[in-house]
Coordinates of N, CA, C and O in Angstrom, one line a residue:
X1 N 113.5 58.5 43.9 CA 115.1 58.6 45.4 C 114.0 59.7 45.8 O 113.2 60.8 45.2
X2 N 112.8 59.7 47.4 CA 112.3 60.6 47.3 C 112.9 61.4 47.5 O 114.0 62.2 48.5
X3 N 112.3 62.8 47.6 CA 112.8 64.4 47.6 C 112.4 65.1 49.3 O 111.5 64.4 49.5
X4 N 113.7 65.3 49.2 CA 113.5 65.5 51.2 C 113.2 67.3 51.2 O 114.1 68.3 50.2
X5 N 112.8 67.9 51.8 CA 111.9 68.6 52.0 C 112.2 69.1 53.4 O 112.5 68.3 54.6
X6 N 113.3 71.0 53.5 CA 113.7 71.0 54.7 C 112.6 72.5 54.9 O 113.2 73.2 53.9
X7 N 113.2 72.9 56.6 CA 111.9 73.7 55.9 C 113.7 75.4 56.2 O 114.9 74.5 57.5
X8 N 113.0 75.7 55.7 CA 113.9 78.1 55.7 C 114.8 77.5 57.4 O 113.9 78.2 58.7
X9 N 115.9 78.2 57.6 CA 116.4 78.1 59.2 C 116.1 79.6 59.4 O 115.4 79.5 60.6
X10 N 115.7 80.6 58.9 CA 115.1 81.5 58.8 C 113.5 81.6 59.6 O 112.6 82.2 60.3
X11 N 113.1 80.7 59.5 CA 111.6 79.9 60.6 C 111.7 80.4 62.0 O 111.2 80.7 62.4
X12 N 112.6 79.9 62.5 CA 112.7 79.2 63.3 C 113.5 80.9 64.1 O 114.2 81.0 63.9
X13 N 112.6 81.4 64.8 CA 112.5 83.2 65.6 C 113.1 84.2 66.9 O 113.5 84.2 66.9
X14 N 113.2 82.1 67.4 CA 112.8 82.7 68.6 C 113.9 81.5 69.4 O 112.8 80.3 69.0
X15 N 115.0 80.5 70.6 CA 114.9 79.5 70.9 C 113.9 79.1 71.3 O 113.2 79.7 72.2
X16 N 114.0 78.2 71.5 CA 112.8 76.9 72.5 C 112.8 77.4 74.0 O 111.8 77.6 75.0
X17 N 114.4 77.4 74.2 CA 114.3 78.1 75.8 C 114.6 79.9 75.7 O 115.4 79.7 75.2
X18 N 114.6 79.9 77.0 CA 115.2 81.3 76.6 C 116.7 81.7 77.1 O 117.0 80.7 77.7
X19 N 117.3 82.4 76.5 CA 118.8 82.5 76.7 C 119.9 83.3 77.7 O 118.8 83.6 78.2
X20 N 120.2 82.1 78.1 CA 121.1 83.3 79.3 C 121.2 84.7 80.0 O 121.6 85.6 78.9
X21 N 119.8 85.3 80.5 CA 120.4 86.7 80.5 C 119.0 87.2 80.2 O 118.5 88.2 80.5
X22 N 118.1 86.8 79.9 CA 116.6 87.0 79.1 C 116.1 87.2 80.6 O 116.2 86.5 81.1
X23 N 115.3 87.9 80.3 CA 114.1 87.9 81.0 C 112.5 88.0 80.4 O 112.8 88.4 79.7
X24 N 111.9 87.2 81.5 CA 110.3 87.3 80.3 C 109.8 88.1 80.4 O 110.2 89.2 81.4
X25 N 108.3 87.6 80.5 CA 107.3 89.1 79.6 C 107.2 89.4 81.5 O 107.3 90.7 82.1
X26 N 107.5 89.1 82.5 CA 106.5 89.5 83.2 C 107.4 90.3 85.0 O 107.0 90.9 85.5
X27 N 108.5 89.3 84.6 CA 109.9 90.8 85.1 C 110.1 91.9 84.3 O 110.2 92.3 84.9
X28 N 109.9 91.2 83.3 CA 110.2 93.2 82.0 C 109.0 93.8 82.3 O 109.7 95.3 83.2
X29 N 108.0 93.3 83.0 CA 106.9 94.0 83.3 C 107.3 94.4 84.8 O 107.2 95.9 85.1
X30 N 106.9 93.5 85.6 CA 107.4 94.4 86.7 C 109.1 95.7 86.8 O 108.2 95.9 88.1
X31 N 109.4 95.5 86.3 CA 110.9 96.5 87.0 C 109.5 97.5 86.3 O 110.3 98.8 86.7
X32 N 109.1 97.2 84.4 CA 108.4 98.4 84.9 C 107.3 99.2 85.3 O 107.1 100.6 85.6
X33 N 106.6 98.5 86.3 CA 105.3 98.8 87.1 C 106.9 100.1 88.5 O 106.8 100.4 89.1
X34 N 107.6 98.4 89.2 CA 108.8 99.7 90.0 C 109.5 100.6 89.4 O 109.3 101.2 90.2
X35 N 110.0 101.2 89.0 CA 110.2 102.0 87.7 C 109.8 103.1 88.4 O 110.1 104.2 88.4
X36 N 108.7 102.7 87.8 CA 107.4 104.0 87.2 C 106.5 104.6 88.9 O 106.4 105.6 88.8
X37 N 106.2 103.6 89.5 CA 106.4 103.9 91.1 C 107.6 104.8 91.7 O 107.1 105.5 92.4
X38 N 108.4 104.0 91.3 CA 109.7 104.9 92.4 C 109.0 106.3 91.1 O 109.7 107.7 91.8
X39 N 109.2 105.9 90.4 CA 109.5 107.8 89.3 C 107.6 108.9 89.1 O 108.6 110.3 90.4
X40 N 107.5 108.2 89.4 CA 106.1 109.3 90.2 C 105.7 109.3 91.9 O 105.7 110.3 92.1
X41 N 106.8 108.4 92.5 CA 106.7 108.8 94.1 C 107.8 110.3 93.6 O 107.6 111.0 95.3
X42 N 108.8 109.7 93.2 CA 109.8 110.9 93.3 C 109.3 112.1 92.8 O 109.5 113.5 92.8
X43 N 108.0 112.1 91.8 CA 107.1 113.5 91.4 C 106.6 114.1 92.7 O 107.4 115.2 92.4
X44 N 106.4 113.3 93.3 CA 105.3 114.4 93.9 C 106.1 114.7 94.9 O 105.8 116.1 95.5
X45 N 107.1 114.1 95.3 CA 108.2 115.1 96.2 C 109.0 116.0 95.3 O 108.7 117.2 96.2
X46 N 109.1 116.6 94.5 CA 109.4 117.8 93.6 C 108.5 118.2 93.9 O 109.4 119.4 94.9
X47 N 107.4 118.5 93.7 CA 106.3 119.1 93.5 C 106.3 119.5 95.2 O 105.8 120.9 95.4
X48 N 106.5 118.5 95.9 CA 106.2 118.2 97.2 C 106.8 119.6 98.1 O 106.1 121.1 98.5
X49 N 107.9 119.8 97.5 CA 109.5 120.8 98.1 C 108.8 122.2 97.1 O 109.3 122.7 97.5
X50 N 109.1 121.8 96.4 CA 108.5 124.1 95.8 C 107.7 124.0 96.0 O 107.7 125.5 96.2
X51 N 106.5 123.1 96.1 CA 105.2 124.4 97.2 C 105.2 124.8 98.3 O 104.9 125.5 98.3
X52 N 106.8 123.6 99.3 CA 106.6 124.4 100.3 C 107.3 125.4 100.6 O 107.1 126.3 101.4
X53 N 108.1 125.4 99.5 CA 108.7 127.3 99.3 C 108.3 128.5 98.3 O 108.1 129.3 99.1
X54 N 107.9 127.8 97.8 CA 107.5 128.9 96.9 C 105.7 129.4 97.8 O 105.3 130.3 97.3
X55 N 105.1 128.7 98.3 CA 103.8 129.6 98.9 C 102.6 129.0 98.2 O 102.4 128.9 97.3
X56 N 101.1 128.9 98.7 CA 99.9 128.5 97.8 C 99.4 130.3 97.6 O 98.0 130.7 96.9
X57 N 100.7 131.7 98.7 CA 100.2 132.7 97.3 C 101.6 133.0 96.5 O 101.0 134.3 95.6
X58 N 101.8 132.4 96.0 CA 102.6 132.5 94.4 C 101.4 133.0 93.7 O 101.6 131.6 93.4
X59 N 102.4 133.9 92.9 CA 101.5 134.1 91.3 C 101.2 132.4 90.7 O 100.2 132.8 89.8
X60 N 102.2 131.3 90.6 CA 102.2 130.3 89.7 C 101.7 129.1 90.3 O 101.1 127.9 90.2
X61 N 101.0 129.3 91.8 CA 100.9 128.0 92.9 C 99.5 127.2 92.3 O 99.6 125.7 92.9
X62 N 98.4 127.4 92.0 CA 98.4 127.4 91.4 C 98.5 125.7 89.7 O 97.6 125.0 90.3
X63 N 99.5 126.3 89.8 CA 100.2 125.5 88.2 C 100.6 123.7 89.3 O 100.2 122.9 88.8
X64 N 101.9 124.6 90.0 CA 102.0 123.8 90.9 C 101.2 122.6 91.4 O 101.5 121.1 91.9
X65 N 100.2 123.5 91.9 CA 99.1 122.5 92.5 C 98.1 122.0 91.4 O 98.3 120.5 92.0
X66 N 98.5 121.8 90.8 CA 97.4 121.5 89.4 C 98.9 120.6 89.2 O 98.6 118.6 88.9
X67 N 99.6 120.1 88.0 CA 101.1 119.0 88.1 C 100.8 118.4 90.0 O 100.9 117.3 89.5
X68 N 101.2 118.9 90.7 CA 101.1 118.3 91.7 C 100.0 116.8 92.3 O 100.1 115.8 92.4
X69 N 98.7 118.0 92.1 CA 97.9 116.3 92.2 C 97.5 115.8 90.9 O 97.0 114.8 91.6
X70 N 97.9 115.8 89.9 CA 97.7 115.3 88.8 C 99.2 114.0 88.9 O 99.0 112.8 89.4
X71 N 100.0 114.3 89.6 CA 101.3 113.7 90.6 C 101.3 112.4 91.2 O 101.5 111.3 91.0
X72 N 100.2 112.9 92.3 CA 99.6 111.9 92.9 C 98.2 110.9 93.1 O 97.8 110.2 92.7
X73 N 97.5 111.6 91.6 CA 96.9 111.0 90.4 C 97.9 109.4 90.4 O 97.7 108.2 90.2
X74 N 98.6 109.8 90.1 CA 99.3 108.4 89.1 C 100.6 107.6 89.6 O 100.4 106.2 90.2
X75 N 100.3 108.3 91.3 CA 100.8 107.5 92.2 C 99.8 106.3 93.1 O 100.9 105.0 93.3
X76 N 99.0 107.1 93.3 CA 98.5 106.3 93.4 C 97.7 104.7 92.1 O 97.0 104.2 93.5
X77 N 97.7 105.4 91.4 CA 97.2 104.1 90.0 C 98.8 102.8 90.6 O 98.3 102.1 90.6
X78 N 100.2 103.7 90.7 CA 101.4 102.5 91.0 C 101.2 101.8 92.2 O 100.9 101.1 91.8
X79 N 100.4 102.1 93.0 CA 100.7 101.7 94.0 C 99.9 100.5 93.9 O 100.0 99.5 94.5
X80 N 97.7 101.2 92.8 CA 97.2 100.0 93.3 C 98.3 99.2 92.3 O 97.7 98.1 92.5
X81 N 98.8 99.7 91.0 CA 99.3 98.0 90.8 C 100.6 97.8 91.2 O 100.9 96.4 90.9
X82 N 101.4 97.7 92.0 CA 101.7 97.4 93.2 C 101.4 96.2 93.9 O 102.4 94.8 93.3
X83 N 100.7 97.0 94.7 CA 99.7 95.4 95.5 C 99.3 94.7 94.8 O 99.2 93.3 95.1
X84 N 98.6 94.9 93.8 CA 98.3 94.0 93.1 C 98.5 93.3 92.3 O 97.9 92.0 91.9
X85 N 99.7 93.4 91.7 CA 100.7 92.4 90.7 C 101.2 92.0 92.0 O 102.8 91.4 91.5
X86 N 102.4 92.4 92.7 CA 102.6 91.7 93.7 C 103.7 92.1 93.0 O 105.4 91.0 93.6
X87 N 104.5 93.6 93.2 CA 106.0 93.4 92.2 C 106.8 94.6 93.9 O 106.0 95.5 94.7
X88 N 107.7 93.9 93.5 CA 108.3 94.3 95.4 C 109.0 96.1 94.2 O 109.0 96.1 93.6
X89 N 108.6 97.2 95.5 CA 108.8 98.6 95.7 C 110.5 98.8 95.2 O 111.2 97.9 96.3
X90 N 111.1 99.2 94.7 CA 112.3 100.1 95.8 C 113.0 100.1 96.0 O 112.0 100.4 97.1
X91 N 114.2 99.6 96.7 CA 114.3 99.6 98.4 C 114.9 100.7 97.9 O 115.0 101.6 99.6
X92 N 114.5 101.3 97.2 CA 116.1 103.2 97.5 C 114.4 104.3 97.7 O 114.5 105.6 97.6
X93 N 113.2 103.6 98.3 CA 112.0 105.2 98.1 C 112.8 105.8 99.8 O 112.2 106.9 99.1
X94 N 113.0 105.2 100.3 CA 113.8 106.1 101.7 C 114.7 107.7 100.4 O 114.4 108.4 101.6
X95 N 115.4 107.4 100.4 CA 116.3 108.2 99.2 C 115.4 108.8 98.2 O 115.9 110.6 98.9
X96 N 114.2 108.3 98.2 CA 114.0 109.1 96.9 C 113.2 110.3 97.3 O 112.5 111.4 96.8
X97 N 111.9 109.9 98.3 CA 111.8 110.4 99.6 C 112.0 111.6 100.0 O 111.9 113.3 99.0
X98 N 113.6 111.7 99.9 CA 114.3 112.7 100.8 C 114.7 113.6 99.3 O 115.2 114.4 98.9
X99 N 115.7 112.4 98.6 CA 115.8 113.5 97.4 C 115.1 114.7 96.4 O 115.3 115.6 96.0
X100 N 113.9 113.4 96.3 CA 112.9 114.3 95.5 C 112.7 115.9 96.4 O 112.3 116.9 95.9
X101 N 112.0 115.3 97.4 CA 112.2 117.1 97.7 C 113.8 117.4 98.1 O 112.8 119.0 97.9
X102 N 114.1 117.5 98.1 CA 115.1 118.3 98.7 C 115.4 119.3 96.5 O 115.9 120.1 96.7
X103 N 115.5 118.5 95.9 CA 115.3 119.2 94.4 C 114.6 119.8 93.9 O 114.7 121.2 93.8
X104 N 113.3 119.7 94.9 CA 112.3 120.7 94.9 C 112.6 122.2 95.0 O 112.3 123.2 95.0
X105 N 112.2 121.9 96.5 CA 113.0 122.8 97.5 C 113.6 123.4 97.3 O 114.1 125.0 96.9
X106 N 115.4 123.0 96.0 CA 116.5 123.7 96.2 C 116.0 124.4 95.1 O 116.2 125.3 95.1
X107 N 115.6 123.9 94.2 CA 115.3 124.6 93.0 C 114.7 126.0 92.5 O 114.4 126.8 92.9
X108 N 113.6 125.1 94.2 CA 112.5 126.9 94.0 C 113.4 127.6 94.9 O 112.3 129.6 94.5
X109 N 114.2 127.6 95.7 CA 114.4 129.0 96.2 C 115.9 129.9 95.1 O 116.0 130.1 95.2
X110 N 115.4 128.9 94.2 CA 116.7 129.7 93.2 C 115.4 130.5 92.9 O 116.7 131.9 91.5
X111 N 114.0 130.6 92.1 CA 113.3 131.3 92.4 C 112.3 129.9 90.3 O 112.4 129.1 91.4
X112 N 111.2 131.2 90.9 CA 110.0 130.6 90.2 C 111.1 130.0 88.9 O 110.7 128.9 88.2
X113 N 111.1 130.7 88.0 CA 112.2 130.2 86.5 C 113.2 128.5 87.1 O 112.6 128.2 86.5
X114 N 114.0 128.9 87.7 CA 114.5 127.4 88.1 C 113.7 126.3 88.3 O 114.0 125.2 88.5
X115 N 112.5 126.3 89.2 CA 112.0 125.0 89.6 C 111.0 125.0 88.0 O 111.3 123.8 88.0
X116 N 110.9 126.4 87.6 CA 109.8 125.1 85.8 C 111.2 124.7 85.4 O 110.7 123.9 84.6
X117 N 111.8 125.3 85.7 CA 113.3 124.1 84.5 C 113.5 123.1 85.3 O 113.5 121.6 84.6
X118 N 113.2 123.0 86.8 CA 114.0 121.6 87.1 C 112.2 120.5 86.0 O 112.9 119.8 86.3
X119 N 111.3 121.4 86.1 CA 110.2 120.6 85.9 C 110.4 119.9 84.4 O 109.9 118.6 83.9
X120 N 110.6 121.1 83.6 CA 110.6 120.8 82.4 C 111.7 119.8 82.4 O 112.0 118.5 81.4
X121 N 113.1 119.6 83.0 CA 114.3 119.0 82.9 C 113.4 116.7 83.5 O 113.8 116.2 82.6
X122 N 113.2 117.0 83.7 CA 111.9 116.4 84.9 C 111.1 114.6 84.0 O 111.6 114.0 83.6
X123 N 110.6 116.1 83.3 CA 109.5 115.8 82.8 C 109.9 115.6 81.5 O 109.6 114.4 80.3
X124 N 111.3 116.0 80.3 CA 111.4 115.5 79.5 C 112.0 114.3 79.5 O 112.2 113.1 78.6
X125 N 113.3 113.6 80.5 CA 113.0 112.6 81.2 C 111.9 111.1 80.5 O 112.2 110.2 79.9
X126 N 111.1 111.5 81.6 CA 110.3 110.8 81.9 C 109.8 110.7 80.3 O 109.1 109.8 80.3
X127 N 108.8 111.8 80.1 CA 108.5 111.4 78.6 C 109.3 110.3 77.0 O 108.5 109.5 77.0
X128 N 110.3 109.8 77.3 CA 111.6 109.4 77.1 C 111.4 108.5 77.8 O 110.9 106.9 77.0
X129 N 111.6 107.9 78.7 CA 112.0 106.8 79.8 C 109.6 106.4 79.2 O 110.1 104.9 78.6
X130 N 108.7 106.5 79.7 CA 108.0 105.9 79.0 C 107.4 106.0 77.9 O 106.5 104.7 77.0
X131 N 108.2 106.8 76.7 CA 108.1 106.3 74.8 C 108.8 104.2 75.1 O 108.7 104.3 74.2
X132 N 109.3 104.7 75.5 CA 111.0 103.4 75.5 C 110.4 102.6 76.3 O 110.0 100.9 75.5
X133 N 109.5 102.5 77.1 CA 108.0 101.9 77.9 C 107.2 101.0 76.8 O 107.4 99.9 76.2
X134 N 107.1 102.3 75.8 CA 105.3 102.0 75.1 C 105.4 101.4 73.9 O 105.4 100.7 73.0
X135 N 106.9 101.7 73.9 CA 107.6 100.9 72.3 C 107.9 99.3 72.9 O 107.6 98.2 72.2
X136 N 108.7 99.5 73.8 CA 108.5 97.4 74.0 C 107.3 96.9 74.1 O 107.2 95.8 74.0
X137 N 106.5 97.5 75.2 CA 105.4 96.6 75.1 C 104.3 96.6 73.4 O 104.3 95.8 73.6
X138 N 104.9 97.2 72.6 CA 104.1 97.6 71.8 C 104.4 96.1 70.6 O 103.3 95.9 69.8
X139 N 105.6 95.6 71.0 CA 106.4 95.0 70.1 C 106.3 93.5 70.6 O 106.6 92.7 69.4
X140 N 105.5 92.9 72.1 CA 104.9 92.1 72.8 C 104.0 91.2 70.7 O 103.0 92.5 71.1
X141 N 104.1 90.1 71.8 CA 102.7 89.3 70.1 C 101.6 89.8 71.2 O 101.5 90.6 72.6
X142 N 100.8 89.8 71.0 CA 99.6 89.9 71.5 C 98.6 88.5 73.0 O 97.9 89.5 73.3
X143 N 99.3 87.6 73.1 CA 99.2 87.2 74.0 C 99.4 87.9 74.6 O 100.1 87.2 76.5
X144 N 101.1 88.2 74.8 CA 101.9 88.8 75.8 C 101.8 90.6 75.8 O 102.1 91.4 76.8
X145 N 100.9 91.1 75.2 CA 100.5 92.4 75.8 C 99.7 92.8 77.1 O 99.3 91.9 77.5
X146 N 100.3 93.8 77.5 CA 99.7 93.8 78.6 C 98.9 95.8 78.4 O 99.1 96.4 78.8
X147 N 97.7 95.4 78.2 CA 97.0 96.3 77.8 C 95.8 97.7 79.2 O 96.3 98.9 78.6
X148 N 96.9 97.0 80.3 CA 96.4 97.5 81.0 C 97.4 98.7 81.8 O 96.7 100.2 82.1
X149 N 98.4 98.2 81.1 CA 100.1 98.5 81.5 C 99.8 100.2 80.8 O 100.3 101.1 80.3
X150 N 99.6 99.7 79.2 CA 99.8 100.2 77.8 C 99.2 101.5 78.2 O 100.0 103.0 77.6
X151 N 98.1 101.0 78.9 CA 96.8 102.7 77.9 C 97.3 104.1 79.4 O 96.9 104.4 79.5
X152 N 97.8 102.9 80.8 CA 97.9 104.2 82.1 C 99.6 104.3 81.8 O 99.2 106.3 81.5
X153 N 100.5 104.1 80.9 CA 101.7 105.0 80.5 C 101.3 105.9 79.8 O 101.7 106.9 79.9
X154 N 100.1 105.4 78.3 CA 100.3 106.3 77.7 C 99.9 107.7 78.2 O 99.8 108.6 77.5
X155 N 98.9 107.4 79.4 CA 97.8 108.8 80.0 C 98.4 109.6 80.3 O 98.7 110.0 80.3
X156 N 99.7 109.3 81.7 CA 100.6 109.9 82.6 C 101.1 110.5 81.6 O 101.3 111.1 81.9
X157 N 102.2 109.4 80.7 CA 102.7 110.6 79.4 C 102.2 111.7 79.1 O 102.9 112.5 78.7
X158 N 101.4 111.5 78.8 CA 100.7 112.7 78.2 C 100.1 113.6 79.0 O 100.3 115.0 78.3
X159 N 100.5 113.3 80.3 CA 100.0 114.3 81.5 C 101.4 115.3 81.8 O 101.0 116.2 82.1
X160 N 102.7 114.1 81.5 CA 103.5 114.8 81.8 C 104.1 115.4 81.0 O 105.1 116.3 81.1
X161 N 104.4 115.6 79.6 CA 104.5 116.2 78.6 C 103.6 117.7 78.3 O 103.9 118.5 77.9
X162 N 102.3 117.4 79.7 CA 101.4 118.8 79.9 C 102.9 120.0 80.9 O 102.7 120.6 79.9
X163 N 102.7 119.1 81.3 CA 103.6 119.4 82.8 C 105.1 120.5 82.3 O 105.6 121.6 82.4
X164 N 105.4 119.7 81.2 CA 107.0 120.3 80.3 C 106.8 121.4 79.5 O 106.9 122.8 79.4
X165 N 105.1 121.3 78.4 CA 104.3 122.2 78.2 C 104.4 123.7 78.9 O 104.8 124.1 78.5
X166 N 103.9 123.3 80.2 CA 103.8 124.8 81.7 C 105.5 125.2 81.4 O 105.0 126.3 81.4
X167 N 105.8 124.0 81.6 CA 107.5 124.7 82.3 C 107.6 125.9 81.6 O 108.8 126.8 81.5
X168 N 107.7 124.6 80.1 CA 108.6 125.7 78.8 C 107.7 127.6 78.5 O 108.4 127.8 78.6
X169 N 106.4 126.9 79.0 CA 105.8 127.9 78.4 C 105.3 129.3 79.6 O 105.7 130.7 79.2
X170 N 106.5 129.0 80.9 CA 106.4 129.6 82.2 C 107.9 130.0 82.9 O 108.9 130.1 84.0
X171 N 108.5 129.8 81.8 CA 110.2 130.6 81.9 C 111.3 130.1 82.1 O 112.5 129.9 82.1
X172 N 111.4 128.3 81.7 CA 111.7 127.4 82.1 C 113.4 128.0 81.9 O 114.2 127.6 82.1
X173 N 113.3 128.4 80.1 CA 114.5 128.6 79.4 C 115.4 129.4 79.7 O 116.5 129.9 79.2
X174 N 114.6 130.2 80.6 CA 115.2 131.7 81.1 C 115.6 131.4 82.5 O 116.5 132.8 82.9
X175 N 115.6 130.0 83.0 CA 116.2 130.1 83.7 C 118.1 130.3 84.5 O 118.2 130.5 83.1
X176 N 118.5 130.7 85.4 CA 120.2 131.3 85.2 C 120.4 129.9 85.4 O 120.7 129.1 86.1
X177 N 121.1 129.8 84.2 CA 122.6 128.4 84.5 C 121.8 127.5 83.6 O 121.8 126.5 84.0
X178 N 120.3 127.3 82.8 CA 119.3 126.5 82.3 C 119.9 125.3 82.4 O 119.9 124.1 82.9
X179 N 120.7 125.7 81.0 CA 121.8 124.0 80.2 C 122.4 123.7 81.6 O 122.1 122.7 81.0
X180 N 122.6 123.8 82.4 CA 124.5 123.5 82.9 C 122.6 122.3 84.6 O 123.1 121.2 84.3
X181 N 122.1 123.1 84.4 CA 121.4 123.2 85.4 C 119.7 122.3 85.2 O 119.4 120.7 85.5
X182 N 119.3 121.9 84.6 CA 118.9 120.9 83.9 C 119.2 119.6 82.9 O 118.9 118.8 83.3
X183 N 121.4 119.7 82.7 CA 121.4 118.8 82.2 C 121.8 118.0 83.0 O 121.5 116.3 83.3
X184 N 122.5 118.7 84.4 CA 122.7 117.9 86.3 C 121.4 117.2 86.9 O 121.4 116.1 87.0
X185 N 119.9 118.2 86.6 CA 118.9 117.3 86.7 C 118.2 116.2 85.6 O 117.9 115.4 86.7
X186 N 118.5 115.7 84.2 CA 118.6 115.3 84.0 C 119.2 113.7 83.9 O 118.9 112.4 83.9
X187 N 120.7 113.9 84.0 CA 122.2 112.9 84.3 C 121.1 112.6 86.2 O 121.4 110.9 85.2
X188 N 120.6 113.3 87.0 CA 120.4 112.8 87.8 C 118.8 111.3 88.1 O 119.4 110.9 88.6
X189 N 118.1 112.7 87.1 CA 116.5 112.1 86.8 C 117.4 110.2 85.6 O 116.2 108.8 86.4
X190 N 117.8 109.7 84.9 CA 118.3 108.4 84.2 C 119.0 107.7 85.2 O 118.8 106.5 85.5
X191 N 120.0 108.5 85.9 CA 120.5 107.7 86.8 C 119.6 106.6 88.8 O 119.6 106.0 88.2
X192 N 118.4 107.9 88.6 CA 117.6 106.6 89.2 C 116.5 105.5 88.4 O 115.8 105.1 89.3
X193 N 116.7 106.5 86.7 CA 115.7 105.5 87.0 C 116.5 103.5 86.3 O 115.6 102.6 86.8
X194 N 118.1 104.2 85.8 CA 118.4 102.9 86.6 C 118.6 102.1 87.6 O 118.4 100.9 87.7
X195 N 118.6 102.7 87.9 CA 118.7 102.5 90.3 C 117.4 101.7 90.1 O 117.6 100.7 90.7
X196 N 116.7 102.5 90.2 CA 114.6 101.9 90.4 C 114.4 100.9 89.8 O 113.5 100.0 90.3
X197 N 115.4 100.5 88.9 CA 114.6 99.2 88.5 C 115.4 98.1 88.4 O 114.6 96.8 88.3
X198 N 117.1 98.5 89.1 CA 117.7 96.9 89.9 C 117.7 96.8 90.6 O 117.6 95.6 91.2
X199 N 116.5 98.2 91.6 CA 117.3 97.2 93.0 C 115.7 98.6 94.2 O 115.1 99.7 93.6

């Protein structure tokens, strides 16, 4: 009697067809581009609000200008990716336009340290967000890797961490009510990320 061989069940690591609720790589990548575009737009508006209140003669005006200009470069890059890849931007952009400026201006009205606390809170969330995206992209097989997006995120993440370090070095954690202020801003950022991925 001929010996029958069977392939081990463990060899099949993925279903032949996507399961209900699974997203393809393009849909997943489009969501990344959409939310990152929204985040960089919001960051530009936050720094614009801070600079509008603190003014060009503030002792830290140069630092805020430096961070603002880097965020403008980030936004320009994601504007390009949105257009090249045909990704639909979030419909929340008009709200982020107002909310970002209000957050930046509002914390700046509370003083330099509160503005730095805002920067630190936002950049800490964005650092974690970008790392999650990098981890997800790195898990893909080579044929599904998106090296352009990975390199963009890696570069921008490093600059967001730079902003976080600047903020901490200039009194972010000394702001009045820092734990509460930071916690509220972080919660708002996480909510904005969740919303911008989806609509």
